[in-house]
Each structure stands twice: as C-alpha cells, then as structure tokens.
Amino acid sequence: KDELAEAYYLMGRNMDDYCHDFAAAADYYIEADRLQTTDLVLRGRINSCMGFICKQDSCFVEALEFYERANKAFYKIGDERRIANGLVSIAEQYVCLHEYAKADSVLQIASSYDIDSAYYADIVDIKALALYNQEMYDSALIYLLSIVDYPRRMSAKCYNQMNIMRSYARLEKYE
C-alpha cells in the first residue's frame, strides 16, 4: 500500500514538474492520498503538492485545507523544516483569502522556527504581501527591501523585486 502510494505520488510529481499537466498530477496525488499511507512524510508531501496545485488555480480555500493536512502529518513526525515551510504556505493562503489576522498569527508561529535566512525571507515576503494587499505600501516596501540581499532561489528574488517595483509605483501614484 505504501509503495503504491509512493508510485502514484512520483507519477504526480512527474506530471507536475516535467509535463506541466496539473490535472493529471492532481489525479495521481488523489489516488496516492486515497491509499492513506502510513508514511507520514509521504502523506504530507502528497497534500502539500495538492495544496500547490490548488494555489496555482486560485482555489485558496482548498489549498489551505491541503496545506493544513500536510502540516498535521509533519507535526506528527516532528519535521521542523517541513512544519516551518508548511506554516508559510498556510499563512500565504490566509493572505490570499484576506484573513490577515489569521495569517499574522500563523506567521508568528512560523517565526519561532530557526531554519535559515531563505526561510526567514519567505516569512517576510508573506508579511509584505499582506501589507501590500491592505494598501500599506510603505510598510510593505520596508519589509521587501530588508531581504533584497538574502540568499534565495532566483524565482524568489524576482518575486521580491517585482513587489518592490509595484510598491514604489503605488507610492508614487499616491504622492
């Protein structure tokens, strides 16, 4: 049962990562999840991938549900890195749902994990996104500028730069 669940999960990853066929990937993840694997890391990863697919499709309520399910599995095994990253994903969904108090509460918990500077920058990105969405562009800009030089993935650096430019543009509009 666990091996079959892992096979479905890996097929989903292939569909997701290499074929960019998110519908097929979701089908494989759902099949993997139905097997209720006892491997909690795998269960968490399956749900995390489903959360990502839902997020990409702007289905934030569903994404939140999958990310929360993933984090429950990661909590059971005590995997701090996965828990911390999951909390950032959960907070991001709350921001997308305009539930800023809940997002802030989750980010407070996420901040208690001392993982690495790239993780800290992800937390700051979500805080800045929440501020930007609430039209607090000057505060968002302060957060965004504070992490410009942090070591991160190129896509995260580009996202940060894009949000800096958007914040400056909004501030200029209101001057």
PDB file of C-alpha atoms in Angstrom:
ATOM      1  CA  LYS A   1       0.000   0.000   0.000  1.00  0.00           C
ATOM      2  CA  ASP A   2       2.788   2.454   0.904  1.00  0.00           C
ATOM      3  CA  GLU A   3       4.786   1.553  -2.207  1.00  0.00           C
ATOM      4  CA  LEU A   4       1.762   2.084  -4.433  1.00  0.00           C
ATOM      5  CA  ALA A   5       1.054   5.437  -2.768  1.00  0.00           C
ATOM      6  CA  GLU A   6       4.661   6.487  -3.387  1.00  0.00           C
ATOM      7  CA  ALA A   7       4.405   5.389  -7.023  1.00  0.00           C
ATOM      8  CA  TYR A   8       1.261   7.500  -7.501  1.00  0.00           C
ATOM      9  CA  TYR A   9       2.981  10.411  -5.771  1.00  0.00           C
ATOM     10  CA  LEU A  10       6.034  10.140  -8.040  1.00  0.00           C
ATOM     11  CA  MET A  11       3.832   9.952 -11.128  1.00  0.00           C
ATOM     12  CA  GLY A  12       2.093  13.095  -9.903  1.00  0.00           C
ATOM     13  CA  ARG A  13       5.436  14.840  -9.473  1.00  0.00           C
ATOM     14  CA  ASN A  14       6.447  13.847 -12.994  1.00  0.00           C
ATOM     15  CA  MET A  15       3.180  15.185 -14.405  1.00  0.00           C
ATOM     16  CA  ASP A  16       3.582  18.343 -12.328  1.00  0.00           C
ATOM     17  CA  ASP A  17       7.294  19.090 -12.733  1.00  0.00           C
ATOM     18  CA  TYR A  18       8.105  17.819 -16.206  1.00  0.00           C
ATOM     19  CA  CYS A  19       4.864  17.675 -18.180  1.00  0.00           C
ATOM     20  CA  HIS A  20       3.166  20.661 -16.529  1.00  0.00           C
ATOM     21  CA  ASP A  21      -0.059  18.656 -16.633  1.00  0.00           C
ATOM     22  CA  PHE A  22      -1.546  19.746 -13.333  1.00  0.00           C
ATOM     23  CA  ALA A  23      -4.856  17.946 -13.829  1.00  0.00           C
ATOM     24  CA  ALA A  24      -3.101  14.610 -14.343  1.00  0.00           C
ATOM     25  CA  ALA A  25      -0.794  15.345 -11.407  1.00  0.00           C
ATOM     26  CA  ALA A  26      -3.803  16.043  -9.188  1.00  0.00           C
ATOM     27  CA  ASP A  27      -5.376  12.740 -10.235  1.00  0.00           C
ATOM     28  CA  TYR A  28      -2.239  10.861  -9.183  1.00  0.00           C
ATOM     29  CA  TYR A  29      -1.986  12.747  -5.883  1.00  0.00           C
ATOM     30  CA  ILE A  30      -5.631  11.987  -5.132  1.00  0.00           C
ATOM     31  CA  GLU A  31      -5.044   8.290  -5.815  1.00  0.00           C
ATOM     32  CA  ALA A  32      -1.986   8.355  -3.560  1.00  0.00           C
ATOM     33  CA  ASP A  33      -3.942  10.106  -0.810  1.00  0.00           C
ATOM     34  CA  ARG A  34      -6.820   7.615  -1.017  1.00  0.00           C
ATOM     35  CA  LEU A  35      -4.428   4.851  -0.045  1.00  0.00           C
ATOM     36  CA  GLN A  36      -3.905   6.501   3.385  1.00  0.00           C
ATOM     37  CA  THR A  37      -0.223   5.634   3.517  1.00  0.00           C
ATOM     38  CA  THR A  38       1.342   5.143   6.929  1.00  0.00           C
ATOM     39  CA  ASP A  39       4.409   7.053   5.717  1.00  0.00           C
ATOM     40  CA  LEU A  40       3.647  10.459   7.233  1.00  0.00           C
ATOM     41  CA  VAL A  41       6.335  12.275   5.241  1.00  0.00           C
ATOM     42  CA  LEU A  42       4.809  10.946   2.035  1.00  0.00           C
ATOM     43  CA  ARG A  43       1.293  11.813   3.225  1.00  0.00           C
ATOM     44  CA  GLY A  44       2.445  15.346   3.979  1.00  0.00           C
ATOM     45  CA  ARG A  45       4.185  15.709   0.637  1.00  0.00           C
ATOM     46  CA  ILE A  46       1.121  14.469  -1.254  1.00  0.00           C
ATOM     47  CA  ASN A  47      -1.101  17.014   0.469  1.00  0.00           C
ATOM     48  CA  SER A  48       1.453  19.771   0.066  1.00  0.00           C
ATOM     49  CA  CYS A  49       1.602  19.123  -3.684  1.00  0.00           C
ATOM     50  CA  MET A  50      -2.196  19.206  -3.886  1.00  0.00           C
ATOM     51  CA  GLY A  51      -2.131  22.494  -1.983  1.00  0.00           C
ATOM     52  CA  PHE A  52       0.319  23.891  -4.504  1.00  0.00           C
ATOM     53  CA  ILE A  53      -1.866  22.841  -7.442  1.00  0.00           C
ATOM     54  CA  CYS A  54      -4.941  24.401  -5.838  1.00  0.00           C
ATOM     55  CA  LYS A  55      -2.975  27.593  -5.131  1.00  0.00           C
ATOM     56  CA  GLN A  56      -1.863  27.772  -8.769  1.00  0.00           C
ATOM     57  CA  ASP A  57      -5.518  27.505  -9.765  1.00  0.00           C
ATOM     58  CA  SER A  58      -6.506  30.254  -7.256  1.00  0.00           C
ATOM     59  CA  CYS A  59      -8.534  27.786  -5.185  1.00  0.00           C
ATOM     60  CA  PHE A  60      -7.229  29.205  -1.922  1.00  0.00           C
ATOM     61  CA  VAL A  61      -9.745  27.568   0.434  1.00  0.00           C
ATOM     62  CA  GLU A  62      -8.896  24.150  -0.952  1.00  0.00           C
ATOM     63  CA  ALA A  63      -5.175  24.924  -0.953  1.00  0.00           C
ATOM     64  CA  LEU A  64      -5.416  25.923   2.704  1.00  0.00           C
ATOM     65  CA  GLU A  65      -7.128  22.644   3.541  1.00  0.00           C
ATOM     66  CA  PHE A  66      -4.428  20.586   1.809  1.00  0.00           C
ATOM     67  CA  TYR A  67      -1.573  22.581   3.382  1.00  0.00           C
ATOM     68  CA  GLU A  68      -3.135  22.135   6.823  1.00  0.00           C
ATOM     69  CA  ARG A  69      -3.468  18.376   6.236  1.00  0.00           C
ATOM     70  CA  ALA A  70       0.180  18.262   5.172  1.00  0.00           C
ATOM     71  CA  ASN A  71       1.285  20.103   8.279  1.00  0.00           C
ATOM     72  CA  LYS A  72      -0.657  17.730  10.539  1.00  0.00           C
ATOM     73  CA  ALA A  73       1.414  14.885   9.128  1.00  0.00           C
ATOM     74  CA  PHE A  74       4.662  16.839   9.541  1.00  0.00           C
ATOM     75  CA  TYR A  75       3.781  17.737  13.142  1.00  0.00           C
ATOM     76  CA  LYS A  76       3.254  14.052  13.949  1.00  0.00           C
ATOM     77  CA  ILE A  77       6.815  13.248  12.906  1.00  0.00           C
ATOM     78  CA  GLY A  78       8.322  16.464  14.271  1.00  0.00           C
ATOM     79  CA  ASP A  79       9.957  17.518  10.994  1.00  0.00           C
ATOM     80  CA  GLU A  80      10.669  21.166  11.834  1.00  0.00           C
ATOM     81  CA  ARG A  81      11.789  22.200   8.372  1.00  0.00           C
ATOM     82  CA  ARG A  82       8.640  20.850   6.741  1.00  0.00           C
ATOM     83  CA  ILE A  83       6.450  22.261   9.523  1.00  0.00           C
ATOM     84  CA  ALA A  84       8.021  25.687   9.149  1.00  0.00           C
ATOM     85  CA  ASN A  85       7.656  25.742   5.366  1.00  0.00           C
ATOM     86  CA  GLY A  86       4.101  24.474   5.677  1.00  0.00           C
ATOM     87  CA  LEU A  87       3.248  27.296   8.051  1.00  0.00           C
ATOM     88  CA  VAL A  88       4.473  29.816   5.477  1.00  0.00           C
ATOM     89  CA  SER A  89       2.223  28.189   2.855  1.00  0.00           C
ATOM     90  CA  ILE A  90      -0.733  28.254   5.247  1.00  0.00           C
ATOM     91  CA  ALA A  91      -0.138  31.921   6.040  1.00  0.00           C
ATOM     92  CA  GLU A  92       0.069  32.720   2.336  1.00  0.00           C
ATOM     93  CA  GLN A  93      -3.353  31.157   1.763  1.00  0.00           C
ATOM     94  CA  TYR A  94      -4.817  33.238   4.588  1.00  0.00           C
ATOM     95  CA  VAL A  95      -3.388  36.365   2.932  1.00  0.00           C
ATOM     96  CA  CYS A  96      -4.950  35.355  -0.381  1.00  0.00           C
ATOM     97  CA  LEU A  97      -8.258  34.904   1.454  1.00  0.00           C
ATOM     98  CA  HIS A  98      -7.834  38.376   3.045  1.00  0.00           C
ATOM     99  CA  GLU A  99      -7.731  36.880   6.528  1.00  0.00           C
ATOM    100  CA  TYR A 100      -4.784  38.953   7.667  1.00  0.00           C
ATOM    101  CA  ALA A 101      -5.148  38.381  11.421  1.00  0.00           C
ATOM    102  CA  LYS A 102      -5.025  34.605  10.891  1.00  0.00           C
ATOM    103  CA  ALA A 103      -2.058  34.982   8.548  1.00  0.00           C
ATOM    104  CA  ASP A 104      -0.232  37.080  11.122  1.00  0.00           C
ATOM    105  CA  SER A 105      -0.954  34.524  13.838  1.00  0.00           C
ATOM    106  CA  VAL A 106       0.456  31.694  11.710  1.00  0.00           C
ATOM    107  CA  LEU A 107       3.496  33.796  10.779  1.00  0.00           C
ATOM    108  CA  GLN A 108       4.159  34.414  14.485  1.00  0.00           C
ATOM    109  CA  ILE A 109       4.372  30.653  14.983  1.00  0.00           C
ATOM    110  CA  ALA A 110       6.429  30.252  11.801  1.00  0.00           C
ATOM    111  CA  SER A 111       8.879  32.871  13.097  1.00  0.00           C
ATOM    112  CA  SER A 112       9.677  30.683  16.090  1.00  0.00           C
ATOM    113  CA  TYR A 113      11.447  28.177  13.833  1.00  0.00           C
ATOM    114  CA  ASP A 114      15.110  28.951  13.285  1.00  0.00           C
ATOM    115  CA  ILE A 115      15.692  27.283   9.933  1.00  0.00           C
ATOM    116  CA  ASP A 116      17.738  29.564   7.651  1.00  0.00           C
ATOM    117  CA  SER A 117      17.816  33.026   6.128  1.00  0.00           C
ATOM    118  CA  ALA A 118      15.951  31.973   2.977  1.00  0.00           C
ATOM    119  CA  TYR A 119      13.116  30.705   5.165  1.00  0.00           C
ATOM    120  CA  TYR A 120      13.113  33.985   7.085  1.00  0.00           C
ATOM    121  CA  ALA A 121      12.904  35.834   3.771  1.00  0.00           C
ATOM    122  CA  ASP A 122       9.848  33.738   2.809  1.00  0.00           C
ATOM    123  CA  ILE A 123       8.151  34.825   6.053  1.00  0.00           C
ATOM    124  CA  VAL A 124       8.969  38.454   5.293  1.00  0.00           C
ATOM    125  CA  ASP A 125       7.613  38.067   1.746  1.00  0.00           C
ATOM    126  CA  ILE A 126       4.254  36.905   3.115  1.00  0.00           C
ATOM    127  CA  LYS A 127       4.166  39.760   5.666  1.00  0.00           C
ATOM    128  CA  ALA A 128       4.907  42.216   2.857  1.00  0.00           C
ATOM    129  CA  LEU A 129       2.210  40.675   0.656  1.00  0.00           C
ATOM    130  CA  ALA A 130      -0.328  41.096   3.459  1.00  0.00           C
ATOM    131  CA  LEU A 131       0.645  44.731   3.911  1.00  0.00           C
ATOM    132  CA  TYR A 132       0.577  45.371   0.171  1.00  0.00           C
ATOM    133  CA  ASN A 133      -2.889  43.822  -0.144  1.00  0.00           C
ATOM    134  CA  GLN A 134      -4.057  46.117   2.649  1.00  0.00           C
ATOM    135  CA  GLU A 135      -2.642  49.092   0.689  1.00  0.00           C
ATOM    136  CA  MET A 136       0.106  49.738   3.243  1.00  0.00           C
ATOM    137  CA  TYR A 137       2.680  50.131   0.506  1.00  0.00           C
ATOM    138  CA  ASP A 138       5.294  51.978   2.553  1.00  0.00           C
ATOM    139  CA  SER A 139       5.333  49.257   5.226  1.00  0.00           C
ATOM    140  CA  ALA A 140       5.382  46.518   2.588  1.00  0.00           C
ATOM    141  CA  LEU A 141       8.329  48.234   0.929  1.00  0.00           C
ATOM    142  CA  ILE A 142      10.287  48.344   4.194  1.00  0.00           C
ATOM    143  CA  TYR A 143       9.862  44.580   4.590  1.00  0.00           C
ATOM    144  CA  LEU A 144      10.693  43.863   0.950  1.00  0.00           C
ATOM    145  CA  LEU A 145      13.836  45.995   0.967  1.00  0.00           C
ATOM    146  CA  SER A 146      15.040  44.316   4.167  1.00  0.00           C
ATOM    147  CA  ILE A 147      15.502  40.983   2.369  1.00  0.00           C
ATOM    148  CA  VAL A 148      16.802  42.053  -1.042  1.00  0.00           C
ATOM    149  CA  ASP A 149      20.264  40.603  -0.429  1.00  0.00           C
ATOM    150  CA  TYR A 150      19.211  37.371   1.266  1.00  0.00           C
ATOM    151  CA  PRO A 151      20.401  34.186  -0.440  1.00  0.00           C
ATOM    152  CA  ARG A 152      17.342  32.729  -2.161  1.00  0.00           C
ATOM    153  CA  ARG A 153      16.083  30.954  -5.243  1.00  0.00           C
ATOM    154  CA  MET A 154      16.094  33.083  -8.358  1.00  0.00           C
ATOM    155  CA  SER A 155      12.298  32.953  -8.617  1.00  0.00           C
ATOM    156  CA  ALA A 156      12.002  34.286  -5.038  1.00  0.00           C
ATOM    157  CA  LYS A 157      14.456  37.097  -5.792  1.00  0.00           C
ATOM    158  CA  CYS A 158      12.478  38.022  -8.923  1.00  0.00           C
ATOM    159  CA  TYR A 159       9.209  37.942  -6.962  1.00  0.00           C
ATOM    160  CA  ASN A 160      10.752  40.229  -4.366  1.00  0.00           C
ATOM    161  CA  GLN A 161      11.997  42.692  -6.994  1.00  0.00           C
ATOM    162  CA  MET A 162       8.629  42.708  -8.742  1.00  0.00           C
ATOM    163  CA  ASN A 163       6.860  43.528  -5.475  1.00  0.00           C
ATOM    164  CA  ILE A 164       9.373  46.280  -4.704  1.00  0.00           C
ATOM    165  CA  MET A 165       8.657  47.875  -8.070  1.00  0.00           C
ATOM    166  CA  ARG A 166       4.894  47.510  -7.566  1.00  0.00           C
ATOM    167  CA  SER A 167       5.143  49.115  -4.111  1.00  0.00           C
ATOM    168  CA  TYR A 168       7.164  52.054  -5.428  1.00  0.00           C
ATOM    169  CA  ALA A 169       4.640  52.511  -8.241  1.00  0.00           C
ATOM    170  CA  ARG A 170       1.738  52.550  -5.797  1.00  0.00           C
ATOM    171  CA  LEU A 171       3.506  55.045  -3.541  1.00  0.00           C
ATOM    172  CA  GLU A 172       4.224  57.347  -6.499  1.00  0.00           C
ATOM    173  CA  LYS A 173       0.579  57.133  -7.511  1.00  0.00           C
ATOM    174  CA  TYR A 174      -0.493  58.438  -4.091  1.00  0.00           C
ATOM    175  CA  GLU A 175       2.083  61.249  -3.809  1.00  0.00           C
TER     176      GLU A 175
END
